[in-house]
Tab-separated table of C-alpha atoms and ligand atoms in Angstrom:
chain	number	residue	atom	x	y	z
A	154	UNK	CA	27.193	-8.830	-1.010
A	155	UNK	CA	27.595	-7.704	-4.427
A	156	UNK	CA	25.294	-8.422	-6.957
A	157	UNK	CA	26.223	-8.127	-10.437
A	158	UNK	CA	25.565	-8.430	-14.433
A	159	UNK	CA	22.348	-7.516	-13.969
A	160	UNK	CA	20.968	-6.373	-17.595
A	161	UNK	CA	19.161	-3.564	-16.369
A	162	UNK	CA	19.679	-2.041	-12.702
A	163	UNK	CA	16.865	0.222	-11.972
A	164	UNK	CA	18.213	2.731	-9.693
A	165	UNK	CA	14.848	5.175	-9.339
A	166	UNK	CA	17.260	7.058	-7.659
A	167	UNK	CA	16.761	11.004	-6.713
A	168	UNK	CA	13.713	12.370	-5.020
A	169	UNK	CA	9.967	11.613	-5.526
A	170	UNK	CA	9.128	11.689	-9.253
A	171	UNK	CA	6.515	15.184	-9.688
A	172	UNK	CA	4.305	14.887	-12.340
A	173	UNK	CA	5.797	14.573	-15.957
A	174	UNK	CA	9.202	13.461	-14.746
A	175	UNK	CA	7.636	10.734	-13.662
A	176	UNK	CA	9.325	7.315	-15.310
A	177	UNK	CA	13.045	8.152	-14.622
A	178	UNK	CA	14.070	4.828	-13.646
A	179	UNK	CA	17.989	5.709	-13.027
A	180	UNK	CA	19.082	2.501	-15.789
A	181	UNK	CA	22.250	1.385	-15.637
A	182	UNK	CA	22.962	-1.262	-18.060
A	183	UNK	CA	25.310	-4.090	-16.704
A	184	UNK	CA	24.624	-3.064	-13.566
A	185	UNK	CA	25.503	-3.589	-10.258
A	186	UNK	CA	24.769	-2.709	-6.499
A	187	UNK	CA	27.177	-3.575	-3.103
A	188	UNK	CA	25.569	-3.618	0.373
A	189	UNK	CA	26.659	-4.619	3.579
A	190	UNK	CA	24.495	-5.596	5.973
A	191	UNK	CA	20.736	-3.946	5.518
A	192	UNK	CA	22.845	-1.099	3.237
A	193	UNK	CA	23.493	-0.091	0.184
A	194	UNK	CA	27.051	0.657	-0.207
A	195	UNK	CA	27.753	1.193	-3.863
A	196	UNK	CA	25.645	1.419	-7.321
A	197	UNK	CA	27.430	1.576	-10.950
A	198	UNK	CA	28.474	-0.549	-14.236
A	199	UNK	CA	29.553	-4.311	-13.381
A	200	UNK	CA	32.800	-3.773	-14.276
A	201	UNK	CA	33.725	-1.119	-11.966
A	202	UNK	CA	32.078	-1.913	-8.817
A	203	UNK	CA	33.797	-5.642	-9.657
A	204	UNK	CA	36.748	-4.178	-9.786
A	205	UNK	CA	36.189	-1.827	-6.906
A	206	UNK	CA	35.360	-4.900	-4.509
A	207	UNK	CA	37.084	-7.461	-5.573
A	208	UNK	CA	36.767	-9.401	-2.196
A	209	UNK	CA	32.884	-8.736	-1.881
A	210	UNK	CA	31.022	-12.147	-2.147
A	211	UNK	CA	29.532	-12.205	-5.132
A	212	UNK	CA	25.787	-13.023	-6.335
A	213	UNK	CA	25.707	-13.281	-10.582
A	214	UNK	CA	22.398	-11.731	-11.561
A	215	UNK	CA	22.779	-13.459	-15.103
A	216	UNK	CA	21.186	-10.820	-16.962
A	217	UNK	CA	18.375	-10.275	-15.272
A	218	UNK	CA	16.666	-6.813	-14.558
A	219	UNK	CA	17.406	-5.843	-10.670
A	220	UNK	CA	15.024	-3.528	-8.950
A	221	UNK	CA	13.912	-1.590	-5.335
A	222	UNK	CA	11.457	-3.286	-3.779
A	223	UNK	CA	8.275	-2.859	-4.705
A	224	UNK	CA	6.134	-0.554	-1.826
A	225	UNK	CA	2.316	-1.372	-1.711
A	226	UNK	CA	0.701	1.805	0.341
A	227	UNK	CA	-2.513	0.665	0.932
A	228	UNK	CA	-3.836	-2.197	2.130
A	229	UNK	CA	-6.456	-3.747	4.240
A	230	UNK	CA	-4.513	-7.080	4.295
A	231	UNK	CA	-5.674	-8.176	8.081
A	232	UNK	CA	-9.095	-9.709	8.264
A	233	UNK	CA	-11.171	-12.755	9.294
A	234	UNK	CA	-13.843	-14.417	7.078
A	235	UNK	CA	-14.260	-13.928	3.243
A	236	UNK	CA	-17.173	-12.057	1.286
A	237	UNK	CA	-17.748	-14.661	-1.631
A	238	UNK	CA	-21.278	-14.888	-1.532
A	239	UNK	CA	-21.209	-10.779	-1.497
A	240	UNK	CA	-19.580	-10.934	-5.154
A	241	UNK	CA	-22.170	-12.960	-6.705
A	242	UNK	CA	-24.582	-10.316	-5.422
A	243	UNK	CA	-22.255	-8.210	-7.166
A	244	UNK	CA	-22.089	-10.220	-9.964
A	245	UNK	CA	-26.114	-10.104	-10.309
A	246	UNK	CA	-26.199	-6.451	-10.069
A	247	UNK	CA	-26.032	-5.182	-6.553
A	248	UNK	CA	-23.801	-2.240	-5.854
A	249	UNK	CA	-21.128	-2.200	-3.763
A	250	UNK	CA	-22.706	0.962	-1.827
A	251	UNK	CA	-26.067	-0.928	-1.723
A	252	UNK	CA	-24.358	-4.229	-0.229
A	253	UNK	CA	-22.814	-1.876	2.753
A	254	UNK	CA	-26.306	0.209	3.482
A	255	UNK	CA	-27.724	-3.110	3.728
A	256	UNK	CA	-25.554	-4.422	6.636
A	257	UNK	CA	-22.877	-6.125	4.300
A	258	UNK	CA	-20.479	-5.411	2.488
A	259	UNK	CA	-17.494	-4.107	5.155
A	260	UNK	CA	-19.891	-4.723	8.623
A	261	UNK	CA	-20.047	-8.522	7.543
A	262	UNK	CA	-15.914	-8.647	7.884
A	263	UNK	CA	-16.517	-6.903	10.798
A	264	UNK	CA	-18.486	-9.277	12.691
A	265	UNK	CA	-16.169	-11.990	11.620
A	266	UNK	CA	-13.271	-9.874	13.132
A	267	UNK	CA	-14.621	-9.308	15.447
A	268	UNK	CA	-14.906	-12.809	16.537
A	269	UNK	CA	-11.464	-13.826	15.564
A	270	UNK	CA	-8.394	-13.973	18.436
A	271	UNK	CA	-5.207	-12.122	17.569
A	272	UNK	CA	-3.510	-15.971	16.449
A	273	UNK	CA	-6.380	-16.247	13.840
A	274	UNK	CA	-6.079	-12.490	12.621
A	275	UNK	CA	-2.322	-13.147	13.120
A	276	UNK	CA	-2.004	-16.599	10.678
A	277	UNK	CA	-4.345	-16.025	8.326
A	278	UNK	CA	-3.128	-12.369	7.606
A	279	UNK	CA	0.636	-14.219	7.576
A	280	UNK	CA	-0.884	-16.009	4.391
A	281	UNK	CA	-1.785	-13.047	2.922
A	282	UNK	CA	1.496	-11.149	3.477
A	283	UNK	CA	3.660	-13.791	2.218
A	284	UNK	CA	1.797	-13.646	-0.832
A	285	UNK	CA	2.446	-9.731	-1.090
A	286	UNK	CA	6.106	-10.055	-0.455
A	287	UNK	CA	7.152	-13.776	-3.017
A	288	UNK	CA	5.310	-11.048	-5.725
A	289	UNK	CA	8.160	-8.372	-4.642
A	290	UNK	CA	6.121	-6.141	-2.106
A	291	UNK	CA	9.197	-5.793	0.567
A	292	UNK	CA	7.178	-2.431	2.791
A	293	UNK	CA	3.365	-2.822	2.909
A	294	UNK	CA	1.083	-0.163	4.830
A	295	UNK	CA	-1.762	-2.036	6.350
A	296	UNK	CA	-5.010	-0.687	7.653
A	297	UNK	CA	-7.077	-1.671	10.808
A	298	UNK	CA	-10.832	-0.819	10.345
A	299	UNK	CA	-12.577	-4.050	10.451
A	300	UNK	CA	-13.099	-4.041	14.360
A	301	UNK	CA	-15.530	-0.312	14.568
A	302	UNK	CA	-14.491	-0.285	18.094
A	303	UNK	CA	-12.178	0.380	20.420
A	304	UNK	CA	-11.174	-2.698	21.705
A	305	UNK	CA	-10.597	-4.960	18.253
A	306	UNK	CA	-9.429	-1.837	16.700
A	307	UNK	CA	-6.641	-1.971	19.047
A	308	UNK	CA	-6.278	-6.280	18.623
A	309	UNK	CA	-5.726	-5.565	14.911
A	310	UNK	CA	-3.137	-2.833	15.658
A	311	UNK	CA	-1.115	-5.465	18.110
A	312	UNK	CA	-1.590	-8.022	15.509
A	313	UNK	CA	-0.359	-5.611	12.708
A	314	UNK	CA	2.938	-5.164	14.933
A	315	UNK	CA	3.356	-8.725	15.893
A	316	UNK	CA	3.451	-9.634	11.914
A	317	UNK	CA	5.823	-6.497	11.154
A	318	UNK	CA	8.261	-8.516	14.039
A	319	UNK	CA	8.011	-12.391	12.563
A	320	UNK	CA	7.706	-11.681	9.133
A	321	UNK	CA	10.705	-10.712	6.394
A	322	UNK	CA	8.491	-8.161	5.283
A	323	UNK	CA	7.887	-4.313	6.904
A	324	UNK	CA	4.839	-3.462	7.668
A	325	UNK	CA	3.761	0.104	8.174
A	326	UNK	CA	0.533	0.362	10.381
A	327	UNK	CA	-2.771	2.447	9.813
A	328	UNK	CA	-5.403	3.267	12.271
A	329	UNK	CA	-9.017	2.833	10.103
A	330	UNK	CA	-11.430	3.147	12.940
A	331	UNK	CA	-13.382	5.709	10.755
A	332	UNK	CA	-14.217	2.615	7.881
A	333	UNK	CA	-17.645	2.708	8.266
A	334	UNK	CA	-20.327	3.793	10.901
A	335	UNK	CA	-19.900	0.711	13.708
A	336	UNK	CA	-23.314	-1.116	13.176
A	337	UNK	CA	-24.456	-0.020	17.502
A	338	UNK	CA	-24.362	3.476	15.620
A	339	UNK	CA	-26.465	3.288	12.582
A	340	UNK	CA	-28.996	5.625	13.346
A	341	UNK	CA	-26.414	8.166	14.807
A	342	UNK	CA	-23.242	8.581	12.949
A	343	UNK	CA	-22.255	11.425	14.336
A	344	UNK	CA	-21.967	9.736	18.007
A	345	UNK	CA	-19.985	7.255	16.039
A	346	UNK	CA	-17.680	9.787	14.634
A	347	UNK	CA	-17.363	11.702	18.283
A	348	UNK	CA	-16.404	8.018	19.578
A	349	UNK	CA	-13.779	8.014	17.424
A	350	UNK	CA	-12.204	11.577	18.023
A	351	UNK	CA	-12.772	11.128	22.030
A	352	UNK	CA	-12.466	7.391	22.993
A	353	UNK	CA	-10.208	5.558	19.906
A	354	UNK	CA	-7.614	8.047	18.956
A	355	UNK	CA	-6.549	9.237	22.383
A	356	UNK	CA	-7.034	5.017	23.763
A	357	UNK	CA	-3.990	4.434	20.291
A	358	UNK	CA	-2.001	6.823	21.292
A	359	UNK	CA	-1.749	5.948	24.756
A	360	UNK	CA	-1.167	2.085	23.059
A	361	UNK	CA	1.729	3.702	21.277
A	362	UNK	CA	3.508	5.512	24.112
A	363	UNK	CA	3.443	2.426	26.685
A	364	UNK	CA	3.366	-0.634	23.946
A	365	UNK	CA	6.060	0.608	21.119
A	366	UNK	CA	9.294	2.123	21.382
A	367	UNK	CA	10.450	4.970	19.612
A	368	UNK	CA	8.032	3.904	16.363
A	369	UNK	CA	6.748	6.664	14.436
A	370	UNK	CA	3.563	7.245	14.985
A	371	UNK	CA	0.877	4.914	12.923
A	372	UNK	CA	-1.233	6.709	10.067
A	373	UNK	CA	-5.081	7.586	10.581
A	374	UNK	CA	-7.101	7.342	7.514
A	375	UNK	CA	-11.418	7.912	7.128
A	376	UNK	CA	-13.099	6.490	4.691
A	377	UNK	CA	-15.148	10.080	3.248
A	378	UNK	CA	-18.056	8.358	0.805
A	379	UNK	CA	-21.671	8.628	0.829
A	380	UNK	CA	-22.623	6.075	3.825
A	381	UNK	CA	-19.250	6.127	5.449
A	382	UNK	CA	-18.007	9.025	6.709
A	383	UNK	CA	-19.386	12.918	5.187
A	384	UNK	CA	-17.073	15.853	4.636
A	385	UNK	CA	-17.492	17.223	8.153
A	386	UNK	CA	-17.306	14.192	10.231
A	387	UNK	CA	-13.545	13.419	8.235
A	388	UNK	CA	-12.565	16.752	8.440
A	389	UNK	CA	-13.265	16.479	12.300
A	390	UNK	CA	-11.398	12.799	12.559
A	391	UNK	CA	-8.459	14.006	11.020
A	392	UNK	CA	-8.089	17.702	12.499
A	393	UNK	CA	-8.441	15.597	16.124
A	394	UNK	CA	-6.118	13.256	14.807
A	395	UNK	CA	-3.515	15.743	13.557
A	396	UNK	CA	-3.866	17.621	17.002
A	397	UNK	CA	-2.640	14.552	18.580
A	398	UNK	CA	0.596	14.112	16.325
A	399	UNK	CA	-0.781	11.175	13.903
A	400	UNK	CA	0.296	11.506	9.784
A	401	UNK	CA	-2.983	11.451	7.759
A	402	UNK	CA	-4.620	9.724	5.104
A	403	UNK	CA	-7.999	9.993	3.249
A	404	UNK	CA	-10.402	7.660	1.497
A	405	UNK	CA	-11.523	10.266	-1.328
A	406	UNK	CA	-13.671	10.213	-4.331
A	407	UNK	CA	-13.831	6.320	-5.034
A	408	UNK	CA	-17.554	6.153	-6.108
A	409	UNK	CA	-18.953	9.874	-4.663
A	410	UNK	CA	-16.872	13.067	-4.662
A	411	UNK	CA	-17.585	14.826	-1.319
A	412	UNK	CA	-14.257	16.575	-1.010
A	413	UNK	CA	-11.808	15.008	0.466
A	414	UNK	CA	-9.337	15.358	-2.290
A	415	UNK	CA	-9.046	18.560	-1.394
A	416	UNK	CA	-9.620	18.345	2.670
A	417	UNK	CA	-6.119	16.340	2.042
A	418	UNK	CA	-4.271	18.660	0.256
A	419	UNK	CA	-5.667	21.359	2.933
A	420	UNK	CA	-4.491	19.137	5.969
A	421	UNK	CA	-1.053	17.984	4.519
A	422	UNK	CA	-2.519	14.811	4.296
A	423	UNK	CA	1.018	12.242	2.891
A	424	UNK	CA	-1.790	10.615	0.815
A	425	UNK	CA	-5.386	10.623	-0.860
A	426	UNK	CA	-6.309	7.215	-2.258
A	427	UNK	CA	-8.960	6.258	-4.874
A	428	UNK	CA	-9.530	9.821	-6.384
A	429	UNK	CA	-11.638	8.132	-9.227
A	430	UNK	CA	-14.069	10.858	-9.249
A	431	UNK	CA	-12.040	13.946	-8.337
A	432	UNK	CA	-12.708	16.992	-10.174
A	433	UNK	CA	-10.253	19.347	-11.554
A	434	UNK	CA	-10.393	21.860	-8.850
A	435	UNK	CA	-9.770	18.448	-6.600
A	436	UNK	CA	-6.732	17.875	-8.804
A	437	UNK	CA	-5.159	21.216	-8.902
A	438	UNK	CA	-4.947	21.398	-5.445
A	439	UNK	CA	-3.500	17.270	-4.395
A	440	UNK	CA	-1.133	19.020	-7.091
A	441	UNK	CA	-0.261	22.269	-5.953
A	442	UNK	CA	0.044	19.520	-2.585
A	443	UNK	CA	2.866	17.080	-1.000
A	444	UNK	CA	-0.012	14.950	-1.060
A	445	UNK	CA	0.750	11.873	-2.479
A	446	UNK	CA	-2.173	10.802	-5.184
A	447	UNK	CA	-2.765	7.086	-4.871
A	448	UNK	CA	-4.157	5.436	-7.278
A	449	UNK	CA	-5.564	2.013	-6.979
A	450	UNK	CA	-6.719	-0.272	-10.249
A	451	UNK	CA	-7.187	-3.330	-8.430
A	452	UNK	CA	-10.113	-1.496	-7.080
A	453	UNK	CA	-12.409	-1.016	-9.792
A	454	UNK	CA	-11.046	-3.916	-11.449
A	455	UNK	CA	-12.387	-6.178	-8.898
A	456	UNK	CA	-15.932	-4.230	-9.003
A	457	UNK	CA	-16.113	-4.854	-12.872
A	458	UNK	CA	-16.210	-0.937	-13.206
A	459	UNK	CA	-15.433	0.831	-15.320
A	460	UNK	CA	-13.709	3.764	-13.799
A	461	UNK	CA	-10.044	4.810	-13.092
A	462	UNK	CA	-8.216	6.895	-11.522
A	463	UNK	CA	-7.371	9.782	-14.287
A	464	UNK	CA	-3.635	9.493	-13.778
A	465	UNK	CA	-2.426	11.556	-16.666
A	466	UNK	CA	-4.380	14.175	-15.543
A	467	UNK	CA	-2.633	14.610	-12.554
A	468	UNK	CA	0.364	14.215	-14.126
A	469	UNK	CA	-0.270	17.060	-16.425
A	470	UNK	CA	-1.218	19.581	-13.181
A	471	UNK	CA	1.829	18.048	-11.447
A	472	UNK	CA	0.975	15.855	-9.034
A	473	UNK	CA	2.610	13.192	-7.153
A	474	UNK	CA	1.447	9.676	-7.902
A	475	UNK	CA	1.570	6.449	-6.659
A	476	UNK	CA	0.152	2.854	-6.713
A	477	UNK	CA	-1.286	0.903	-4.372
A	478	UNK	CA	-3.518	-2.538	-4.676
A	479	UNK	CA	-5.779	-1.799	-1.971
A	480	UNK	CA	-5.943	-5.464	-0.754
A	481	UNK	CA	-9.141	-6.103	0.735
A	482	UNK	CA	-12.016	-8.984	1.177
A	483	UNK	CA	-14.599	-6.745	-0.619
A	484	UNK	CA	-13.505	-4.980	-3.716
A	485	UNK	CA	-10.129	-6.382	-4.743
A	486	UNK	CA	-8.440	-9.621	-2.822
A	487	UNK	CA	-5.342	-9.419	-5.088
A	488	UNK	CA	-1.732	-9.570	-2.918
A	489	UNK	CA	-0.090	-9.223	-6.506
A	490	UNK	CA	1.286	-5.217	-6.688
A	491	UNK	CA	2.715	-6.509	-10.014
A	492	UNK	CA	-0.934	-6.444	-11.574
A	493	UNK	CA	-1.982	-3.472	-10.172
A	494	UNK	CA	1.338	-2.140	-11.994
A	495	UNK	CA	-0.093	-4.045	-15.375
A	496	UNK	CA	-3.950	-2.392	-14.814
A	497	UNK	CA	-2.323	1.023	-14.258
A	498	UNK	CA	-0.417	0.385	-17.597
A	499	UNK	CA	-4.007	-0.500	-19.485
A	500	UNK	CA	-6.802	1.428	-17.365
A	501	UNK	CA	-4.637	4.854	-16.061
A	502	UNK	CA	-2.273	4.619	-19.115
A	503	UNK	CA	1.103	5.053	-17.154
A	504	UNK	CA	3.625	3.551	-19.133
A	505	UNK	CA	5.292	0.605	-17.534
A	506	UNK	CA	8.492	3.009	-16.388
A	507	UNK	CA	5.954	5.345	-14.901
A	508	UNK	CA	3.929	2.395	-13.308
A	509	UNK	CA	6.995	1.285	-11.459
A	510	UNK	CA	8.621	4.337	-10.235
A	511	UNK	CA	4.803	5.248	-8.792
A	512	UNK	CA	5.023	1.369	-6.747
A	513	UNK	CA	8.507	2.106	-5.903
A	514	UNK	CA	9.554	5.735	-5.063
A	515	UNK	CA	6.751	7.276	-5.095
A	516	UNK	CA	4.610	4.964	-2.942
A	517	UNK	CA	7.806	4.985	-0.427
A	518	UNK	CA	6.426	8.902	-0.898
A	519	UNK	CA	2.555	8.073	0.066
A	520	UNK	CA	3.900	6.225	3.710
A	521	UNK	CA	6.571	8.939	4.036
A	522	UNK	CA	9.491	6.558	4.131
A	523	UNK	CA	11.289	7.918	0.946
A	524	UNK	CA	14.243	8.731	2.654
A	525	UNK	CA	14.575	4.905	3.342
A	526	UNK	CA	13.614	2.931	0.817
A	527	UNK	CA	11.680	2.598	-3.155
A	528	UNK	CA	15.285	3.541	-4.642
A	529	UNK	CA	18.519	1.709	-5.026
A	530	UNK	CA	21.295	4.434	-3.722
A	531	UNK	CA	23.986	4.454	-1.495
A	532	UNK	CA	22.616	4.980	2.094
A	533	UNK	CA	19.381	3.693	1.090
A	534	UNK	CA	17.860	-0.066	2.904
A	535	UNK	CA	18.786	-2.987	1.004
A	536	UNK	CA	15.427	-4.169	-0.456
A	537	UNK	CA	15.961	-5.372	-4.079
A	538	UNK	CA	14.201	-7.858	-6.329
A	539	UNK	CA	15.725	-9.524	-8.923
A	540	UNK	CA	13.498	-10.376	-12.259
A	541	UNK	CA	13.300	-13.413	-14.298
A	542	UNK	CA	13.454	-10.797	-17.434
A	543	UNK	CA	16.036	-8.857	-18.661
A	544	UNK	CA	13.639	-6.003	-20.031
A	545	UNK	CA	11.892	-3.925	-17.386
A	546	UNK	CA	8.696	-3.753	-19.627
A	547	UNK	CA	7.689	-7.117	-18.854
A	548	UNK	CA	6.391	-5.713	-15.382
A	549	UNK	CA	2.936	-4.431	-17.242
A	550	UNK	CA	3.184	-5.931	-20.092
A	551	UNK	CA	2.643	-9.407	-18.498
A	552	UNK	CA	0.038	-9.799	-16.015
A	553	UNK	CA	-1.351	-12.443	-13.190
A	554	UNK	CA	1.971	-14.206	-12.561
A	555	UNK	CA	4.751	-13.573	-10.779
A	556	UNK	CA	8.348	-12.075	-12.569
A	557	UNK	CA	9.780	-12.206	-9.103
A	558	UNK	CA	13.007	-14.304	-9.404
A	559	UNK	CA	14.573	-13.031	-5.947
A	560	UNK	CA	13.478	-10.888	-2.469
A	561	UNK	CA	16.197	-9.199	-0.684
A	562	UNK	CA	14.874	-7.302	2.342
A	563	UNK	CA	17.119	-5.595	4.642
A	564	UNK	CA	19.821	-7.043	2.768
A	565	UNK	CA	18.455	-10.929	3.849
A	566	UNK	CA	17.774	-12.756	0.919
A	567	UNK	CA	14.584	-15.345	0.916
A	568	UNK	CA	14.784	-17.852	-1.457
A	569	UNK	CA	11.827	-18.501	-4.026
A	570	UNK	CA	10.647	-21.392	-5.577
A	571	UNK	CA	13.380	-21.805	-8.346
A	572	UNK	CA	12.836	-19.914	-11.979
A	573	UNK	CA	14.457	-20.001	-14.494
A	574	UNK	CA	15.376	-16.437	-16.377
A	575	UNK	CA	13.897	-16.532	-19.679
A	576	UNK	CA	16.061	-15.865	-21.799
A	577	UNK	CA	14.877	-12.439	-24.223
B	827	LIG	O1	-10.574	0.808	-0.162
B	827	LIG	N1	-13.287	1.871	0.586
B	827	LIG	C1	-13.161	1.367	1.671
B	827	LIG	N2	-12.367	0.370	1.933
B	827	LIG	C2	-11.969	-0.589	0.991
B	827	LIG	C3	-12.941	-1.678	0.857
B	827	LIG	C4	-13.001	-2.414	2.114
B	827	LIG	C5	-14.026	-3.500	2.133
B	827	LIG	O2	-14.956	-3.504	1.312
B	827	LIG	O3	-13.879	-4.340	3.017
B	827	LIG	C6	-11.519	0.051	-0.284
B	827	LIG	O4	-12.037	-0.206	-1.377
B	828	LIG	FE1	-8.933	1.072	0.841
């Protein structure tokens, strides 16, 4: 298939974009892109790649801007139940930290996972995903944690890799037992953490060797905040975790700074996510890192706060960055990656070229999967997107709807409700 006459073709192509360079979108104007099968094949000017393939079949991007795939590295997309009532409390006043210490907040989706069979977690997360992907999310990490033990922690890992198999999407799975202390363990967190480091990780990884076949193994993430998990008790998680072979992540600094900015960079964590409150020291060293910094606007969007992650500032020291909407039932139900791409542009003052290569390339970066995918090159997975605008900007500039004309994932294109490129 070649696709052509696209007004912009955003190649993001080359490595990971490092702190200032971040932005370089690769445009080619007129552009075009061959692939065969899930592959690209062939990037350059219409003209020559029409020329070059003259008996390719053909798909006339009519001016439109053509782009990877967007990558959304962090979610908590699988869940039962909702927390409405929880943001009115919110709404009066209530914080979110005050909701959880209170037996809401994340324990409440817990019970109602809990309950839920692996059909229930399996359909109504299939809503949630299809939302992701019609708004251009074509790779989305997702997170267990709403099960605190073993047993549903496991369920939402089977269901995770029983959507990544029916769905058009890829899903790449992260274990989250260490999301908050499991409500039999309130009054003992450390037992809780010790659970986790002697009973859960050892129980996935014996999942993974018998159940999967040759996948890489899944992330493990903690959740480091005042009434989750404390420095010590992540730093323990993850050190057990990384004895046993799994990539890390870290919940850092999103409304307390206890460290784990740093414990990330130490570790060789591939991401730290939130990082609202990181200090500078915190900063220098996810820098000095290949720790991908992941921001996530949705976040204190949906918590009417007023805080961001200080993206420029990492920029400046040199840092890797990437986006992420953080898609959860507490602080941010929002599937759409294209308006966390719009609130990084307002509230972390990317630019919208610097928004987009941190949801493309560089979140590819924060699930280590940049060899694969967030870049249109030759070699690289076919997942494109084709825009109903001809000017990049748009994506930022316009927020809350969807610019997403066409999905191609794995080189399989899924239609979309028909719309019509407006003309700029
Ligand atoms: O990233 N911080 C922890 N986890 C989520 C919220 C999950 C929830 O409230 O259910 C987050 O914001
Ligand atoms: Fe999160």
């Amino acid at each position: 298939m070649l696709i052509h006459s696209a007004s912009q073709l955003l190649t993001i192509a080359g490595p990971p974009q490092r702190g200032q360079e971040l932005g370089r979108l690769g445009i080619i104007p007129d552009g075009a892109v061959l692939f065969e099968g899930s592959t690209i094949q062939a990037v350059g000017p219409s003209a020559e790649l029409l020329a070059s393939y003259p008996d390719a079949e053909r798909l006339d991007a009519g001016g439109m801007v053509v782009m990877p795939g967007l990558v959304d590295p962090h979610t908590h997309a699988i869940w039962a139940g909702d927390r409405a009532a929880e943001f009115e409390l919110k709404l009066q006043g209530k914080t979110y930290l005050e909701i959880l210490e209170s037996g809401g907040g994340i324990l409440s989706t817990v019970r109602a996972t809990r309950q839920a069979t692996i059909q229930q977690l399996v359909k109504q997360t299939s809503a949630r995903l299809w939302q992701a992907f019609r708004h251009g999310a074509t790779t989305i990490e997702v997170k267990t944690g709403y099960g605190l033990e073993t047993e549903t922690e496991l369920r939402m890992i089977e269901a995770i890799l029983q959507l990544d198999h029916e769905g058009p999407w890829e899903l790449v799975p992260t274990f989250l037992g260490a999301h908050a202390i499991a409500p039999e363990y309130k009054d003992d967190p450390q037992a809780y953490t010790d659970l986790v480091c002697r009973e859960m990780l050892p129980a996935l990884k014996e999942f993974w060797e018998t159940s999967t076949f040759n996948r890489p193994l899944p992330f493990v993430d903690v959740f480091c905040e005042t009434g989750a998990f404390n420095l010590a008790q992540s730093r323990q998680i993850l050190e057990q975790a990384q004895a046993l072979g799994f990539p890390l992540k870290i919940h850092a600094d999103e409304f307390d700074n206890l460290g784990g900015a740093s414990l990330a960079a130490e570790l060789h964590a591939a991401s730290a996510d939130h990082l609202v409150t990181s200090s500078e020291s915190d900063i220098a060293s996810l820098a000095a890192s290949g720790t991908v910094a992941v921001g996530l606007p949705g976040t204190p969007f949906g918590l009417a706060e007023n805080h961001y992650t200080p993206a420029q500032k990492f920029l400046e020291a040199g840092g890797l960055l990437s986006l992420a909407t953080d898609l959860n039932p507490g602080t941010t139900w929002c599937e759409n990656l294209q308006m966390s791409i719009a609130l990084a542009c307002r509230y972390m003052k990317l630019s919208p070229a610097q928004a987009i290569a941190a949801a493309t390339i560089n979140a590819a970066a924060a699930i280590q999967r940049e060899d694969r995918i967030g870049s249109i090159e030759p070699g690289k997975q076919a997942d494109l997107l084709l825009l109903n605008v001809s000017d990049y900007r748009h994506l930022g500039y316009r927020y809350g709807g969807n610019l997403v004309n066409a999905v191609i994932k794995r080189g399989k294109r899924f239609p979309l409700p028909a719309a019509e490129l407006e003309v700029q």
